[in-house]
């Protein structure tokens, strides 16, 4: 085998990811240490998080009365519990170095999990360097300490568990992620499709009830005091968006950005894309149309038919469905802030690969997206690049997965 053939084999053969992953993780450990000790920490939300959880630790249970320097508490209860623990581990939030060390370990742990998910999906090794090269992602974890870091961690725990068909663990992890930040609700349609095809209907409903029970359990300290207050703050769908902070729609004028018509157009686009992916991609394991699938849920399907459908819910299909649902939600979001890159940085390489793009195109689009998310404040050019890259990923993965189940029925 000549050197060119060896290089191609190294780049494309998924088996090489087994030894490439630990090398990249070792390099990342050094990079994380360098960032913590050499690059100044930037305060954005950490102090507000600490102020809010200190009120909880002092006995406040009315969610509407918990506030911090950036405003009221607007995250679900799992966020409160996580940052309450961090409050105790960091001397009331004052020991930033300890907090950064914890987030470095969190970053490396999630990265290990992400690489494992890629390997389960048989992704090629040439994608793996892109998982460790993001400047913005390092900033979100190590220099900003955002709660999105924990939410994306729970998302990949859920993906990994679902890939291994450990449905209960995956459902608990996903629900706990939603309980950390409601951004993970964007993946809910895909999660539902996965469970309904992989499991008998009653077991899928049991998984849904389990997720609801997780939400009730983590909210229990607050529900007896002010249940409506908790729900309205933890899952605040009516939040007002500020034009000056938007990363994605800066190329529009402020009047258009704030208009009701624009909000409704984005909602319609989101629903339309979800319907498109549901009917033409996420339901492929069942081999049925959406009306047929809905009808079959209420009928007793033959055991063999269900087993065949369940086996087609492969690790690749799980990851493609969940990450494409997140990408659709981010594309149609009215306003993205910089910390939302946590949900995108580790998704983009996989989605571009599933779009069947050439590796050079994959690296080029990744680089353009990385540049756009590092422009501060956002500009018309950077925001157009953010939306354009997301659009390429969403339409690309739809196009690139058209023949997935025509090639083989079961991985």
Coordinates of C-alpha atoms in Angstrom, one line a residue:
X1 CA 0.0 0.0 0.0
X2 CA 1.5 3.4 -1.1
X3 CA 1.5 6.5 1.1
X4 CA -1.5 8.0 -0.6
X5 CA -3.6 4.9 -0.1
X6 CA -2.5 4.8 3.6
X7 CA -3.5 8.4 4.0
X8 CA -6.9 7.8 2.5
X9 CA -7.4 4.7 4.7
X10 CA -6.4 6.8 7.8
X11 CA -8.9 9.5 6.9
X12 CA -11.8 7.4 6.0
X13 CA -11.5 4.1 7.9
X14 CA -13.7 4.4 11.1
X15 CA -11.5 1.8 12.9
X16 CA -8.6 4.4 13.1
X17 CA -10.8 6.6 15.4
X18 CA -10.2 4.1 18.2
X19 CA -6.6 5.3 18.6
X20 CA -7.0 8.8 17.2
X21 CA -9.5 9.8 20.0
X22 CA -7.1 9.3 22.9
X23 CA -4.4 11.3 21.1
X24 CA -6.8 14.2 20.6
X25 CA -8.1 14.0 24.2
X26 CA -4.5 14.2 25.4
X27 CA -3.8 17.3 23.3
X28 CA -7.1 18.8 24.5
X29 CA -6.1 18.4 28.2
X30 CA -3.0 20.5 27.5
X31 CA -5.0 23.1 25.6
X32 CA -7.6 23.4 28.4
X33 CA -4.8 23.9 31.0
X34 CA -3.2 26.5 28.8
X35 CA -6.5 28.4 28.4
X36 CA -7.2 28.4 32.1
X37 CA -3.8 29.6 33.1
X38 CA -3.0 32.0 30.3
X39 CA -6.3 33.5 29.1
X40 CA -8.3 35.8 31.4
X41 CA -11.7 34.6 32.6
X42 CA -14.6 36.8 31.4
X43 CA -17.6 37.3 33.7
X44 CA -21.0 37.1 32.0
X45 CA -23.5 35.0 33.8
X46 CA -21.6 33.1 36.6
X47 CA -22.1 35.8 39.3
X48 CA -25.8 35.9 38.4
X49 CA -26.0 32.1 38.7
X50 CA -24.4 32.2 42.1
X51 CA -26.6 35.0 43.3
X52 CA -29.7 33.0 42.2
X53 CA -28.7 29.7 43.8
X54 CA -27.6 31.4 47.0
X55 CA -31.3 32.6 47.4
X56 CA -32.4 29.0 46.9
X57 CA -29.9 27.7 49.4
X58 CA -31.2 30.4 51.9
X59 CA -34.6 28.9 51.6
X60 CA -36.4 30.8 48.8
X61 CA -38.8 28.5 46.9
X62 CA -40.9 30.9 45.0
X63 CA -39.3 30.9 41.5
X64 CA -40.6 34.3 40.6
X65 CA -38.7 35.9 43.5
X66 CA -35.3 34.4 42.7
X67 CA -33.2 37.0 40.9
X68 CA -29.6 37.8 40.0
X69 CA -27.6 40.6 38.5
X70 CA -28.8 39.8 35.0
X71 CA -32.4 39.5 36.0
X72 CA -34.8 36.8 37.2
X73 CA -34.1 33.0 37.2
X74 CA -35.3 31.7 33.8
X75 CA -33.9 28.2 33.8
X76 CA -35.5 24.9 35.0
X77 CA -34.7 23.4 38.4
X78 CA -31.9 21.1 37.4
X79 CA -29.9 24.2 36.6
X80 CA -30.4 25.3 40.2
X81 CA -29.3 22.0 41.7
X82 CA -26.2 21.9 39.5
X83 CA -25.1 25.4 40.3
X84 CA -25.9 24.9 43.9
X85 CA -23.3 22.2 44.0
X86 CA -20.9 24.4 42.2
X87 CA -21.6 27.2 44.7
X88 CA -20.5 24.9 47.5
X89 CA -17.4 23.6 45.6
X90 CA -16.2 27.1 44.7
X91 CA -16.6 28.9 48.0
X92 CA -19.8 30.6 47.1
X93 CA -18.7 31.1 43.5
X94 CA -15.6 33.1 44.5
X95 CA -13.0 30.5 43.5
X96 CA -13.1 30.9 39.7
X97 CA -10.1 28.7 39.2
X98 CA -11.8 25.7 40.8
X99 CA -14.9 26.4 38.7
X100 CA -12.8 26.5 35.5
X101 CA -11.1 23.2 36.5
X102 CA -14.5 21.6 37.0
X103 CA -15.6 22.8 33.6
X104 CA -12.4 21.6 32.0
X105 CA -13.1 18.1 33.3
X106 CA -16.7 18.5 32.1
X107 CA -15.5 19.5 28.7
X108 CA -13.1 16.6 28.4
X109 CA -15.8 14.1 29.6
X110 CA -18.3 15.3 27.1
X111 CA -15.8 15.3 24.3
X112 CA -14.9 11.7 25.2
X113 CA -18.6 10.9 24.9
X114 CA -19.1 12.8 21.7
X115 CA -16.2 10.8 20.1
X116 CA -17.8 7.6 21.3
X117 CA -21.1 8.6 19.7
X118 CA -19.2 9.4 16.4
X119 CA -17.5 6.0 16.6
X120 CA -20.8 4.2 17.2
X121 CA -22.2 6.0 14.1
X122 CA -19.1 4.9 12.1
X123 CA -18.0 8.4 11.3
X124 CA -14.7 8.8 9.5
X125 CA -11.6 9.9 11.4
X126 CA -11.1 13.0 9.3
X127 CA -14.0 14.6 11.3
X128 CA -12.4 14.1 14.7
X129 CA -9.9 17.0 14.6
X130 CA -12.9 19.4 14.0
X131 CA -14.2 18.3 17.4
X132 CA -11.3 19.9 19.2
X133 CA -10.5 23.0 17.2
X134 CA -13.3 25.3 18.1
X135 CA -12.1 28.5 19.8
X136 CA -15.7 29.6 20.7
X137 CA -16.5 26.2 22.3
X138 CA -13.5 26.4 24.5
X139 CA -14.6 29.9 25.5
X140 CA -18.1 28.8 26.3
X141 CA -16.9 26.1 28.6
X142 CA -13.6 27.4 30.2
X143 CA -14.0 31.2 30.1
X144 CA -17.8 31.7 30.5
X145 CA -19.0 28.7 32.6
X146 CA -22.5 28.7 30.9
X147 CA -25.2 26.2 31.9
X148 CA -25.4 25.1 28.2
X149 CA -22.3 23.1 28.9
X150 CA -24.2 20.8 31.2
X151 CA -27.3 20.7 28.9
X152 CA -25.3 19.6 25.9
X153 CA -23.6 17.0 28.1
X154 CA -26.9 15.4 29.0
X155 CA -27.9 15.5 25.3
X156 CA -24.9 13.4 24.3
X157 CA -25.5 11.1 27.2
X158 CA -29.0 10.5 25.8
X159 CA -27.7 10.0 22.3
X160 CA -25.0 7.5 23.5
X161 CA -27.6 5.6 25.6
X162 CA -30.1 5.5 22.7
X163 CA -27.3 4.3 20.4
X164 CA -26.7 1.4 22.8
X165 CA -30.5 0.8 23.1
X166 CA -30.5 1.7 26.8
X167 CA -33.8 3.5 26.5
X168 CA -34.5 4.3 30.1
X169 CA -31.1 5.8 30.8
X170 CA -31.3 7.9 27.6
X171 CA -34.8 9.2 28.5
X172 CA -33.8 10.2 32.0
X173 CA -30.7 11.9 30.7
X174 CA -32.6 13.8 28.0
X175 CA -35.2 14.9 30.5
X176 CA -32.6 16.0 32.9
X177 CA -31.0 18.0 30.1
X178 CA -34.4 19.7 29.4
X179 CA -34.5 20.4 33.1
X180 CA -31.2 22.2 32.9
X181 CA -32.1 24.4 29.9
X182 CA -35.2 24.1 27.8
X183 CA -33.2 24.5 24.6
X184 CA -33.1 20.7 24.4
X185 CA -36.8 20.7 23.7
X186 CA -35.7 21.3 20.1
X187 CA -34.7 17.7 19.9
X188 CA -38.0 16.4 21.3
X189 CA -39.7 15.6 18.0
X190 CA -36.8 13.4 16.9
X191 CA -36.5 11.7 20.3
X192 CA -40.2 10.9 20.1
X193 CA -39.9 9.4 16.6
X194 CA -36.9 7.3 17.8
X195 CA -38.7 5.9 20.8
X196 CA -42.0 5.2 18.9
X197 CA -40.1 3.2 16.3
X198 CA -37.6 1.4 18.6
X199 CA -40.1 0.4 21.3
X200 CA -43.6 -1.0 21.5
X201 CA -46.1 1.8 21.9
X202 CA -46.8 1.1 25.5
X203 CA -43.1 1.1 26.3
X204 CA -42.6 4.3 24.4
X205 CA -45.4 6.0 26.4
X206 CA -43.7 4.7 29.5
X207 CA -40.5 6.4 28.5
X208 CA -42.5 9.6 27.9
X209 CA -44.1 9.4 31.3
X210 CA -40.7 8.7 32.9
X211 CA -39.4 12.0 31.3
X212 CA -42.4 13.8 32.7
X213 CA -41.8 12.3 36.1
X214 CA -38.2 13.5 36.0
X215 CA -39.5 17.0 35.4
X216 CA -41.9 16.8 38.3
X217 CA -39.3 15.4 40.6
X218 CA -36.7 18.1 40.0
X219 CA -39.4 20.8 40.2
X220 CA -40.9 19.4 43.4
X221 CA -39.2 21.9 45.8
X222 CA -40.8 24.8 44.0
X223 CA -44.2 23.5 42.8
X224 CA -46.0 23.6 46.2
X225 CA -45.2 27.3 46.7
X226 CA -45.9 28.7 43.2
X227 CA -46.5 26.1 40.5
X228 CA -47.5 28.5 37.8
X229 CA -44.6 30.8 38.7
X230 CA -42.2 27.9 38.3
X231 CA -43.6 26.8 34.9
X232 CA -43.7 30.4 33.5
X233 CA -40.1 31.1 34.5
X234 CA -38.5 27.8 33.9
X235 CA -40.1 27.4 30.5
X236 CA -40.6 31.0 29.4
X237 CA -41.7 30.9 25.8
X238 CA -42.8 34.5 25.7
X239 CA -39.3 35.9 26.4
X240 CA -38.5 39.2 24.7
X241 CA -35.4 39.1 22.4
X242 CA -32.9 42.0 22.2
X243 CA -31.6 42.8 18.7
X244 CA -28.2 43.9 20.1
X245 CA -27.4 40.3 21.3
X246 CA -28.5 38.3 18.3
X247 CA -25.8 36.3 16.5
X248 CA -28.0 34.9 13.7
X249 CA -30.3 37.6 12.3
X250 CA -28.2 40.8 12.5
X251 CA -28.3 41.1 8.7
X252 CA -32.0 42.1 9.1
X253 CA -33.1 45.5 10.3
X254 CA -34.2 45.8 13.9
X255 CA -37.8 46.5 13.0
X256 CA -38.1 43.3 11.0
X257 CA -36.3 41.3 13.7
X258 CA -38.8 42.4 16.4
X259 CA -41.9 42.1 14.2
X260 CA -44.6 39.6 14.9
X261 CA -44.6 38.6 11.2
X262 CA -41.0 37.6 11.4
X263 CA -41.6 35.5 14.5
X264 CA -44.6 33.7 12.8
X265 CA -42.5 33.1 9.6
X266 CA -39.8 31.4 11.7
X267 CA -42.4 29.3 13.5
X268 CA -44.0 28.3 10.2
X269 CA -40.5 27.4 8.8
X270 CA -39.7 25.4 12.0
X271 CA -43.0 23.4 11.8
X272 CA -42.6 22.9 8.1
X273 CA -39.1 21.5 8.4
X274 CA -40.1 19.2 11.3
X275 CA -42.9 17.9 9.2
X276 CA -40.6 17.4 6.2
X277 CA -38.0 15.5 8.2
X278 CA -40.6 13.5 10.1
X279 CA -42.3 12.2 7.0
X280 CA -39.3 11.7 4.8
X281 CA -36.3 11.0 7.1
X282 CA -37.0 10.3 10.7
X283 CA -39.8 7.7 10.0
X284 CA -37.7 5.7 7.5
X285 CA -37.0 2.8 9.8
X286 CA -40.8 2.1 9.9
X287 CA -41.1 2.1 6.1
X288 CA -44.4 3.9 6.5
X289 CA -45.9 7.3 5.7
X290 CA -46.9 9.5 8.6
X291 CA -50.6 8.7 8.5
X292 CA -49.8 4.9 8.2
X293 CA -47.4 5.2 11.1
X294 CA -49.9 7.0 13.3
X295 CA -52.6 4.5 12.5
X296 CA -50.2 1.6 13.3
X297 CA -49.6 2.9 16.8
X298 CA -53.1 2.1 17.7
X299 CA -53.1 -1.3 16.2
X300 CA -51.3 -4.4 17.3
X301 CA -48.4 -4.7 14.9
X302 CA -47.0 -8.2 14.3
X303 CA -44.0 -8.9 16.5
X304 CA -41.7 -9.6 13.5
X305 CA -42.6 -6.3 11.8
X306 CA -41.9 -4.3 15.0
X307 CA -38.6 -6.1 15.5
X308 CA -37.5 -5.2 12.0
X309 CA -38.4 -1.6 12.5
X310 CA -36.7 -1.5 15.8
X311 CA -33.4 -2.9 14.4
X312 CA -33.4 -0.2 11.7
X313 CA -33.2 2.4 14.5
X314 CA -29.4 2.2 14.2
X315 CA -26.8 4.3 16.1
X316 CA -26.3 6.4 12.9
X317 CA -30.0 7.0 12.6
X318 CA -30.3 8.0 16.3
X319 CA -27.5 10.5 16.0
X320 CA -28.6 11.9 12.7
X321 CA -32.2 12.4 13.9
X322 CA -31.4 14.1 17.1
X323 CA -28.7 16.4 15.8
X324 CA -30.7 17.4 12.7
X325 CA -33.7 18.3 15.0
X326 CA -31.4 20.5 17.0
X327 CA -30.0 22.1 13.8
X328 CA -33.5 22.8 12.6
X329 CA -34.4 24.5 15.8
X330 CA -31.3 26.6 15.8
X331 CA -31.9 27.6 12.2
X332 CA -35.4 28.8 13.0
X333 CA -34.6 30.4 16.3
X334 CA -35.5 34.0 16.5
X335 CA -32.3 34.9 18.4
X336 CA -29.1 32.8 19.1
X337 CA -26.6 33.9 21.7
X338 CA -22.9 32.9 21.7
X339 CA -23.4 30.1 24.3
X340 CA -25.7 28.3 21.9
X341 CA -22.7 27.3 19.9
X342 CA -22.3 24.5 22.5
X343 CA -25.2 22.7 20.8
X344 CA -23.7 23.2 17.3
X345 CA -20.0 22.8 17.5
X346 CA -20.0 19.0 18.0
X347 CA -23.0 18.5 15.7
X348 CA -21.7 20.3 12.6
X349 CA -19.0 17.9 11.5
X350 CA -21.4 14.9 11.7
X351 CA -24.2 16.7 9.9
X352 CA -21.8 17.9 7.1
X353 CA -20.6 14.3 6.8
X354 CA -24.1 13.0 6.5
X355 CA -24.7 15.6 3.8
X356 CA -22.2 13.7 1.6
X357 CA -20.0 16.7 1.2
X358 CA -16.4 16.4 0.2
X359 CA -14.0 16.7 3.2
X360 CA -12.6 19.9 1.8
X361 CA -16.1 21.4 1.7
X362 CA -16.8 20.1 5.2
X363 CA -13.7 21.8 6.6
X364 CA -14.5 25.0 4.7
X365 CA -18.0 25.3 6.0
X366 CA -16.9 24.4 9.5
X367 CA -14.2 27.2 9.3
X368 CA -16.7 29.7 8.0
X369 CA -19.1 28.9 10.8
X370 CA -16.4 29.0 13.4
X371 CA -15.3 32.4 12.1
X372 CA -18.9 33.7 12.2
X373 CA -19.5 32.6 15.8
X374 CA -16.2 34.3 16.9
X375 CA -17.1 37.7 15.5
X376 CA -18.1 40.0 18.4
X377 CA -20.3 41.9 18.2
X378 CA -22.0 40.1 15.3
X379 CA -22.2 41.9 12.0
X380 CA -24.4 41.5 8.9
X381 CA -21.7 39.3 7.3
X382 CA -21.1 37.1 10.3
X383 CA -24.9 36.6 11.0
X384 CA -25.5 35.8 7.4
X385 CA -22.7 33.2 7.6
X386 CA -24.3 31.7 10.8
X387 CA -27.7 31.3 9.1
X388 CA -26.1 30.2 5.8
X389 CA -24.1 27.4 7.5
X390 CA -27.1 26.2 9.4
X391 CA -29.1 26.1 6.3
X392 CA -26.5 24.1 4.5
X393 CA -26.4 21.6 7.3
X394 CA -30.2 21.2 7.5
X395 CA -30.8 20.9 3.8
X396 CA -27.6 19.0 3.3
X397 CA -28.4 16.3 5.8
X398 CA -31.9 16.0 4.3
X399 CA -30.5 15.5 0.8
X400 CA -27.6 13.3 1.9
X401 CA -29.7 10.8 3.8
X402 CA -32.2 10.3 1.0
X403 CA -30.9 6.8 0.3
X404 CA -29.8 5.7 3.7
X405 CA -32.2 2.8 4.1
X406 CA -32.1 1.8 0.5
X407 CA -28.4 0.8 0.9
X408 CA -29.0 -1.5 3.8
X409 CA -31.8 -2.4 6.1
X410 CA -29.8 -2.9 9.3
X411 CA -26.3 -1.7 10.2

